[in-house]
């Protein structure tokens, strides 16, 4: 039997999403910081945080991975920017399964959100979740 290892999905997804958003023509997609955690201090004007929430083995070489995504943009009084950015992020991640070198996502099996989140800060916050089928490789 061959040991199977899976890609660092959080690392891959943050880089991939950063590039996808930068390539979009919509003004809401410009200047978005994508990372795996909130930076200390003041948040940037637009921030997308991708969090890997673990996985379970589906088959020998496929994991079912859970990912949470938090979008910070706009303000609580004017949340349109957060809503628009969150919907675009959902569409992009929903289309992330591709046959291309380095892409571990075989399928997006579920998504949920964007859900408004109560937050103490001034920014509007939206939360999304995804279930991804992730293909591994031989160790």
Backbone as a printed PyTorch tensor [residue, N CA C, xyz], in Angstrom:
tensor([[[  0.8380,  -1.1790,   0.0000],
         [  0.0000,   0.0000,   0.0000],
         [  0.8860,   1.2480,   0.0000]],

        [[  0.4760,   2.2450,  -0.7240],
         [  1.2300,   3.4910,  -0.8250],
         [  0.6410,   4.5360,   0.1210]],

        [[  1.5030,   5.1760,   0.8790],
         [  1.0480,   6.2640,   1.7500],
         [  0.6630,   7.4580,   0.8810]],

        [[ -0.4430,   8.1040,   1.2310],
         [ -0.9560,   9.2400,   0.4750],
         [ -0.8220,  10.5100,   1.3050]],

        [[ -0.3280,  11.5690,   0.6790],
         [ -0.2350,  12.8690,   1.3320],
         [ -1.0600,  13.8630,   0.5210]],

        [[ -1.6890,  14.7780,   1.2320],
         [ -2.5090,  15.7870,   0.5670],
         [ -1.8230,  17.1350,   0.6340]],

        [[ -2.0810,  17.9570,  -0.3660],
         [ -1.4720,  19.2890,  -0.4530],
         [ -1.9080,  20.1520,   0.7350]],

        [[ -1.1250,  21.1670,   1.0240],
         [ -1.4930,  22.1700,   2.0230],
         [ -2.5940,  23.0140,   1.3800]],

        [[ -3.8360,  22.6150,   1.6090],
         [ -4.9790,  23.2270,   0.9370],
         [ -5.1210,  24.7010,   1.2840]],

        [[ -4.9060,  25.0680,   2.5240],
         [ -5.0170,  26.4660,   2.9360],
         [ -4.0000,  27.3240,   2.1820]],

        [[ -2.7660,  26.8390,   2.0750],
         [ -1.7150,  27.5660,   1.3440],
         [ -2.0740,  27.6830,  -0.1330]],

        [[ -2.4940,  26.5620,  -0.7280],
         [ -2.8290,  26.5870,  -2.1500],
         [ -4.0100,  27.5100,  -2.4110]],

        [[ -5.0550,  27.3880,  -1.6120],
         [ -6.2750,  28.1540,  -1.8510],
         [ -6.0590,  29.6500,  -1.6560]],

        [[ -5.2630,  30.0620,  -0.6780],
         [ -5.0130,  31.4980,  -0.4970],
         [ -4.2760,  32.0620,  -1.7050]],

        [[ -3.2640,  31.3780,  -2.1920],
         [ -2.5320,  31.8530,  -3.3710],
         [ -3.3980,  31.8620,  -4.6150]],

        [[ -4.1630,  30.8000,  -4.8010],
         [ -5.0260,  30.6910,  -5.9790],
         [ -6.1060,  31.7720,  -5.9530]],

        [[ -6.7500,  31.9570,  -4.7950],
         [ -7.8120,  32.9520,  -4.6930],
         [ -7.2530,  34.3620,  -4.8600]],

        [[ -6.0790,  34.6300,  -4.3090],
         [ -5.4330,  35.9370,  -4.4640],
         [ -5.2580,  36.2570,  -5.9510]],

        [[ -4.7560,  35.2930,  -6.7190],
         [ -4.5430,  35.4880,  -8.1610],
         [ -5.8690,  35.6410,  -8.9080]],

        [[ -6.8590,  34.8410,  -8.5430],
         [ -8.1650,  34.9120,  -9.2130],
         [ -8.8210,  36.2790,  -8.9890]],

        [[ -8.7900,  36.7650,  -7.7560],
         [ -9.3970,  38.0650,  -7.4640],
         [ -8.6610,  39.1930,  -8.1760]],

        [[ -7.3310,  39.1430,  -8.1920],
         [ -6.5390,  40.1900,  -8.8490],
         [ -6.8220,  40.2440, -10.3510]],

        [[ -7.1990,  39.1140, -10.9380],
         [ -7.4670,  39.0570, -12.3770],
         [ -8.8910,  39.4950, -12.7370]],

        [[ -9.7580,  39.6790, -11.7550],
         [-11.1510,  40.0440, -12.0190],
         [-11.2630,  41.5260, -12.3760]],

        [[-12.1990,  41.8840, -13.2480],
         [-12.3570,  43.2900, -13.6430],
         [-13.1990,  44.1240, -12.6630]],

        [[-13.9580,  43.4760, -11.7840],
         [-14.8280,  44.2220, -10.8770],
         [-14.0020,  45.0490,  -9.8910]],

        [[-14.3650,  46.3120,  -9.6810],
         [-13.6270,  47.1540,  -8.7330],
         [-13.5440,  46.5530,  -7.3290]],

        [[-14.5780,  45.8270,  -6.8770],
         [-14.5820,  45.2430,  -5.5390],
         [-13.4730,  44.1920,  -5.3850]],

        [[-12.9770,  43.6570,  -6.4870],
         [-11.9350,  42.6210,  -6.4340],
         [-10.5160,  43.1970,  -6.4250]],

        [[-10.3990,  44.4790,  -6.6210],
         [ -9.0730,  45.0960,  -6.6580],
         [ -8.5850,  45.4220,  -5.2470]],

        [[ -7.3150,  45.1350,  -4.9970],
         [ -6.7110,  45.4660,  -3.7120],
         [ -7.1550,  44.6020,  -2.5510]],

        [[ -7.6210,  43.3850,  -2.8320],
         [ -8.0610,  42.4900,  -1.7620],
         [ -6.8610,  41.7380,  -1.2070]],

        [[ -6.6830,  41.7830,   0.0960],
         [ -5.6540,  40.9770,   0.7490],
         [ -6.2690,  39.6220,   1.0660]],

        [[ -5.5930,  38.5450,   0.6720],
         [ -6.0580,  37.1870,   0.9570],
         [ -4.9940,  36.5160,   1.8130]],

        [[ -5.3980,  35.9840,   2.9530],
         [ -4.4470,  35.3660,   3.8710],
         [ -5.1450,  34.2510,   4.6400]],

        [[ -4.3760,  33.5820,   5.5190],
         [ -4.9670,  32.5170,   6.3310],
         [ -5.2630,  32.9660,   7.7590]],

        [[ -5.0690,  34.2520,   8.0400],
         [ -5.3910,  34.7960,   9.3640],
         [ -5.5510,  36.3130,   9.2650]],

        [[ -6.2370,  36.8840,  10.2510],
         [ -6.3720,  38.3260,  10.3130],
         [ -5.0410,  38.9150,  10.7630]],

        [[ -4.5950,  39.9950,  10.1170],
         [ -3.3430,  40.6190,  10.5560],
         [ -3.5580,  41.3530,  11.8780]],

        [[ -2.4960,  41.5280,  12.6660],
         [ -2.6470,  42.2930,  13.9060],
         [ -2.9220,  43.7640,  13.5890]],

        [[ -3.6060,  44.4230,  14.4880],
         [ -3.8710,  45.8500,  14.3010],
         [ -5.0500,  46.1040,  13.3860]],

        [[ -4.9620,  47.1880,  12.6410],
         [ -6.0380,  47.6130,  11.7530],
         [ -6.1380,  46.6850,  10.5480]],

        [[ -7.3460,  46.2700,  10.2230],
         [ -7.5580,  45.4130,   9.0590],
         [ -7.4120,  46.2250,   7.7720]],

        [[ -6.9330,  45.5830,   6.7020],
         [ -6.8930,  46.2790,   5.4140],
         [ -8.3210,  46.5730,   4.9420]],

        [[ -8.4940,  47.4700,   3.9600],
         [ -9.8390,  47.8260,   3.4950],
         [-10.6750,  46.6260,   3.0400]],

        [[-10.0340,  45.6680,   2.3740],
         [-10.7340,  44.4520,   1.9340],
         [ -9.8450,  43.2630,   2.2740]],

        [[-10.4080,  42.3230,   3.0060],
         [ -9.6470,  41.1650,   3.4700],
         [-10.4850,  39.9080,   3.3200]],

        [[ -9.8480,  38.8500,   2.8000],
         [-10.4670,  37.5330,   2.7350],
         [ -9.5590,  36.5770,   3.4930]],

        [[-10.1020,  35.9090,   4.4980],
         [ -9.3370,  34.9680,   5.3180],
         [ -9.8380,  33.5540,   5.0220]],

        [[ -8.9100,  32.6940,   4.5940],
         [ -9.2210,  31.2990,   4.2740],
         [ -8.7090,  30.4360,   5.4190]],

        [[ -9.5910,  29.5870,   5.9590],
         [ -9.2140,  28.7210,   7.0780],
         [ -9.5330,  27.2700,   6.7230]],

        [[ -8.5350,  26.4260,   6.8350],
         [ -8.7070,  24.9860,   6.6390],
         [ -9.2320,  24.3960,   7.9350]],

        [[-10.3730,  23.7140,   7.8670],
         [-11.0050,  23.1620,   9.0630],
         [-10.8830,  21.6450,   9.1590]],

        [[ -9.8950,  21.0830,   8.4780],
         [ -9.6610,  19.6500,   8.5640],
         [-10.3390,  18.8800,   7.4490]],

        [[-10.0810,  17.5740,   7.4550],
         [-10.6270,  16.7270,   6.3960],
         [-10.8150,  15.3100,   6.9110]],

        [[-11.5380,  14.5430,   6.1330],
         [-11.7040,  13.1320,   6.4370],
         [-11.5020,  12.3500,   5.1470]],

        [[-11.0500,  11.1280,   5.2810],
         [-10.7540,  10.3030,   4.1140],
         [-12.0540,   9.8470,   3.4760]],

        [[-12.1810,  10.1200,   2.1840],
         [-13.3300,   9.6610,   1.4050],
         [-13.0140,   8.3130,   0.7580]],

        [[-11.8870,   8.2820,   0.0860],
         [-11.3870,   7.0880,  -0.5760],
         [ -9.8880,   7.0490,  -0.3350]],

        [[ -9.2240,   6.0900,  -0.8850],
         [ -7.7900,   5.9230,  -0.6570],
         [ -7.0120,   7.2050,  -0.9360]],

        [[ -7.2890,   7.8930,  -2.0090],
         [ -6.4970,   9.0590,  -2.3870],
         [ -7.3000,  10.3660,  -2.3810]],

        [[ -8.5310,  10.3650,  -1.8350],
         [ -9.3710,  11.5580,  -1.8310],
         [ -9.7960,  11.8920,  -0.4010]],

        [[ -9.5960,  13.1420,  -0.0320],
         [-10.0550,  13.6670,   1.2520],
         [-11.2540,  14.5720,   1.0250]],

        [[-12.1460,  14.6280,   1.9930],
         [-13.2330,  15.5970,   1.9990],
         [-12.8040,  16.6920,   2.9680]],

        [[-12.4400,  17.8420,   2.4300],
         [-11.8870,  18.9270,   3.2320],
         [-12.9190,  20.0120,   3.4810]],

        [[-12.9080,  20.5550,   4.6960],
         [-13.7830,  21.6670,   5.0570],
         [-12.9600,  22.9470,   5.0950]],

        [[-13.5110,  23.9830,   4.4880],
         [-12.8290,  25.2790,   4.4340],
         [-13.8170,  26.3560,   4.8450]],

        [[-13.3710,  27.2550,   5.7150],
         [-14.1610,  28.4220,   6.0910],
         [-13.5190,  29.6650,   5.5120]],

        [[-14.3260,  30.5830,   5.0120],
         [-13.8170,  31.8220,   4.4130],
         [-14.5610,  32.9940,   5.0330]],

        [[-13.8030,  33.9520,   5.5480],
         [-14.3810,  35.1580,   6.1300],
         [-13.9920,  36.3490,   5.2570]],

        [[-14.9830,  37.1620,   4.9110],
         [-14.7720,  38.3390,   4.0580],
         [-15.0440,  39.5870,   4.9000]],

        [[-14.0680,  40.5050,   4.9060],
         [-14.1980,  41.7930,   5.5870],
         [-14.1240,  42.8860,   4.5230]],

        [[-15.1550,  43.7090,   4.4270],
         [-15.1410,  44.8120,   3.4600],
         [-16.2800,  45.7630,   3.7900]],

        [[-16.2030,  46.9540,   3.2340],
         [-17.2680,  47.9270,   3.4460],
         [-17.4350,  48.2490,   4.9150]],

        [[-18.6340,  48.6290,   5.2740],
         [-18.9550,  48.9430,   6.6720],
         [-20.2730,  48.2860,   7.0350]],

        [[-20.5350,  48.2220,   8.3270],
         [-21.8090,  47.6640,   8.7700],
         [-22.9770,  48.4880,   8.2390]],

        [[-22.7790,  49.8090,   8.1560],
         [-23.8410,  50.6820,   7.6530],
         [-24.0140,  50.5460,   6.1440]],

        [[-22.9210,  50.2420,   5.4370],
         [-22.9490,  50.0840,   3.9750],
         [-22.2630,  48.7620,   3.6120]],

        [[-22.9700,  47.6350,   3.7320],
         [-22.3510,  46.3230,   3.5470],
         [-22.2830,  45.8180,   2.0950]],

        [[-22.6850,  46.6290,   1.1170],
         [-22.7380,  46.1570,  -0.2670],
         [-21.3910,  45.6060,  -0.7420]],

        [[-20.2980,  46.2690,  -0.3960],
         [-18.9850,  45.8090,  -0.8250],
         [-18.6770,  44.4080,  -0.2670]],

        [[-19.0150,  44.1740,   0.9900],
         [-18.8030,  42.8490,   1.5920],
         [-19.6960,  41.8140,   0.9250]],

        [[-20.9370,  42.1670,   0.6720],
         [-21.8630,  41.2430,   0.0150],
         [-21.3810,  40.8740,  -1.3820]],

        [[-20.9890,  41.8860,  -2.1570],
         [-20.5300,  41.6430,  -3.5270],
         [-19.2590,  40.7970,  -3.5420]],

        [[-18.2920,  41.1610,  -2.6990],
         [-17.0330,  40.4160,  -2.6560],
         [-17.2810,  38.9750,  -2.2090]],

        [[-18.1160,  38.7770,  -1.2190],
         [-18.4040,  37.4180,  -0.7290],
         [-19.0540,  36.5610,  -1.8140]],

        [[-19.9620,  37.1470,  -2.5790],
         [-20.6090,  36.3760,  -3.6540],
         [-19.6140,  36.0050,  -4.7500]],

        [[-18.6880,  36.9060,  -5.0540],
         [-17.6610,  36.5990,  -6.0560],
         [-16.7200,  35.5210,  -5.5290]],

        [[-16.3200,  35.6180,  -4.2680],
         [-15.4620,  34.5910,  -3.6650],
         [-16.1580,  33.2370,  -3.7180]],

        [[-17.4410,  33.2050,  -3.4130],
         [-18.1820,  31.9410,  -3.4710],
         [-18.1790,  31.3670,  -4.8860]],

        [[-18.4030,  32.2230,  -5.8690],
         [-18.4040,  31.7620,  -7.2590],
         [-17.0280,  31.2410,  -7.6720]],

        [[-15.9780,  31.9420,  -7.2880],
         [-14.6220,  31.5210,  -7.6680],
         [-14.2520,  30.1890,  -7.0260]],

        [[-14.4460,  30.0720,  -5.7110],
         [-14.1020,  28.8140,  -5.0540],
         [-15.0080,  27.7000,  -5.5660]],

        [[-16.2440,  28.0140,  -5.8630],
         [-17.1530,  27.0240,  -6.4310],
         [-16.6900,  26.4970,  -7.7750]],

        [[-15.8340,  27.2550,  -8.4420],
         [-15.2930,  26.8700,  -9.7420],
         [-13.8100,  26.4810,  -9.6450]],

        [[-13.3300,  26.1590,  -8.4580],
         [-11.8930,  25.9030,  -8.2740],
         [-11.4430,  24.5130,  -8.7030]],

        [[-12.3720,  23.5810,  -8.8710],
         [-11.9930,  22.2210,  -9.2830],
         [-11.6210,  22.2430, -10.7630]],

        [[-10.3570,  21.9870, -11.0270],
         [ -9.8580,  22.0150, -12.4040],
         [ -8.7470,  20.9890, -12.5570]],

        [[ -8.5950,  20.5250, -13.7650],
         [ -7.4770,  19.6340, -14.0600],
         [ -6.3330,  20.5190, -14.5410]],

        [[ -5.4810,  20.9070, -13.5980],
         [ -4.3090,  21.7230, -13.9150],
         [ -3.2190,  21.3960, -12.9060]],

        [[ -1.9920,  21.5580, -13.3300],
         [ -0.8510,  21.2240, -12.4830],
         [ -0.9220,  21.9630, -11.1520]],

        [[ -0.7490,  21.2200, -10.0770],
         [ -0.7070,  21.7970,  -8.7470],
         [ -2.0500,  22.0150,  -8.0860]],

        [[ -3.1540,  21.8760,  -8.8180],
         [ -4.4780,  22.0900,  -8.2340],
         [ -4.9580,  20.7930,  -7.5920]],

        [[ -5.1060,  20.7690,  -6.2550],
         [ -5.5340,  19.5490,  -5.5770],
         [ -7.0560,  19.3580,  -5.5240]],

        [[ -7.8280,  20.3670,  -5.9470],
         [ -9.2830,  20.3060,  -5.8030],
         [ -9.8850,  19.5160,  -6.9600]],

        [[-10.4910,  18.3770,  -6.6220],
         [-11.1430,  17.5330,  -7.6200],
         [-12.5990,  17.9060,  -7.8010]],

        [[-13.2530,  18.3770,  -6.7380],
         [-14.6590,  18.7580,  -6.8080],
         [-15.0120,  19.6400,  -5.6260]],

        [[-15.9610,  20.5210,  -5.8520],
         [-16.5690,  21.2910,  -4.7720],
         [-17.9130,  20.6260,  -4.5270]],

        [[-18.0430,  19.9700,  -3.3870],
         [-19.2390,  19.1720,  -3.1330],
         [-20.3360,  19.9310,  -2.3970]],

        [[-19.9890,  21.0410,  -1.7440],
         [-20.9940,  21.8430,  -1.0520],
         [-20.4350,  23.2200,  -0.7470]],

        [[-21.3350,  24.1990,  -0.6750],
         [-20.9550,  25.5290,  -0.2010],
         [-22.1430,  26.1180,   0.5390]],

        [[-21.8440,  27.0410,   1.4370],
         [-22.8780,  27.6480,   2.2540],
         [-22.5080,  29.1070,   2.4850]],

        [[-23.4800,  29.9880,   2.4080],
         [-23.2410,  31.4040,   2.6590],
         [-23.3750,  32.2070,   1.3830]],

        [[-23.0550,  33.4530,   1.4530],
         [-22.4620,  34.1880,   2.5680],
         [-23.4660,  34.4880,   3.6800]],

        [[-22.9600,  34.3680,   4.8900],
         [-23.7520,  34.5690,   6.0990],
         [-23.2360,  35.8350,   6.7970]],

        [[-24.0940,  36.7990,   7.1130],
         [-23.6470,  37.9690,   7.8760],
         [-23.1710,  37.5460,   9.2650]],

        [[-22.0760,  38.1400,   9.7080],
         [-21.4950,  37.8160,  11.0070],
         [-21.4600,  39.0760,  11.8640]],

        [[-21.9530,  38.9670,  13.0890],
         [-21.8470,  40.0840,  14.0320],
         [-20.3860,  40.1940,  14.4640]],

        [[-19.8520,  41.3930,  14.3930],
         [-18.4410,  41.6150,  14.6920],
         [-18.3240,  42.9500,  15.4150]],

        [[-17.3410,  43.0670,  16.2840],
         [-17.1630,  44.3040,  17.0370],
         [-16.5520,  45.4210,  16.2050]],

        [[-15.8990,  45.0730,  15.0980],
         [-15.2540,  46.0820,  14.2580],
         [-16.2500,  46.8710,  13.4330]],

        [[-15.7180,  47.7930,  12.6450],
         [-16.5460,  48.6570,  11.7980],
         [-16.9060,  48.0020,  10.4640]],

        [[-16.1110,  47.0330,  10.0270],
         [-16.3300,  46.4120,   8.7210],
         [-17.5150,  45.4550,   8.7230]],

        [[-18.1340,  45.3420,   7.5570],
         [-19.1370,  44.2990,   7.3720],
         [-18.3880,  42.9810,   7.2190]],

        [[-18.9040,  41.9160,   7.8070],
         [-18.2430,  40.6160,   7.7900],
         [-19.2190,  39.5820,   7.2420]],

        [[-18.7180,  38.7690,   6.3040],
         [-19.5130,  37.6850,   5.7320],
         [-18.7140,  36.3970,   5.8500]],

        [[-19.4200,  35.2790,   6.0950],
         [-18.7630,  33.9850,   6.2910],
         [-19.3250,  32.9720,   5.3040]],

        [[-18.4380,  32.1450,   4.7580],
         [-18.8130,  31.0900,   3.8210],
         [-18.1180,  29.7980,   4.2180]],

        [[-18.7380,  28.6780,   3.9000],
         [-18.0860,  27.3850,   4.1080],
         [-18.1290,  26.5810,   2.8130]],

        [[-17.1450,  25.7100,   2.6740],
         [-17.0350,  24.8570,   1.4910],
         [-16.6090,  23.4640,   1.8980]],

        [[-17.0810,  22.4810,   1.1750],
         [-16.6010,  21.1090,   1.2720],
         [-15.9520,  20.7950,  -0.0740]],

        [[-14.6870,  20.4230,  -0.0360],
         [-13.9280,  20.1620,  -1.2510],
         [-13.4060,  18.7430,  -1.2580]],

        [[-13.5410,  18.0610,  -2.3840],
         [-12.8950,  16.7760,  -2.5670],
         [-11.4820,  17.0690,  -3.0510]],

        [[-10.4960,  16.6280,  -2.2700],
         [ -9.1010,  16.9570,  -2.5300],
         [ -8.3260,  15.6770,  -2.8320]],

        [[ -7.6250,  15.6780,  -3.9510],
         [ -6.8800,  14.5090,  -4.3770],
         [ -5.4610,  14.5700,  -3.8110]],

        [[ -5.0040,  13.4500,  -3.2730],
         [ -3.6590,  13.3600,  -2.7380],
         [ -2.6960,  12.7400,  -3.7300]],

        [[ -1.4500,  12.6260,  -3.3090],
         [ -0.4270,  12.0010,  -4.1470],
         [  0.4160,  11.0630,  -3.2790]],

        [[  1.1470,  10.2090,  -3.9340],
         [  1.9810,   9.2480,  -3.2030],
         [  3.0470,   9.9780,  -2.4000]],

        [[  3.2520,   9.5350,  -1.1830],
         [  4.2650,  10.1300,  -0.3070],
         [  5.6280,   9.6660,  -0.7320]]])
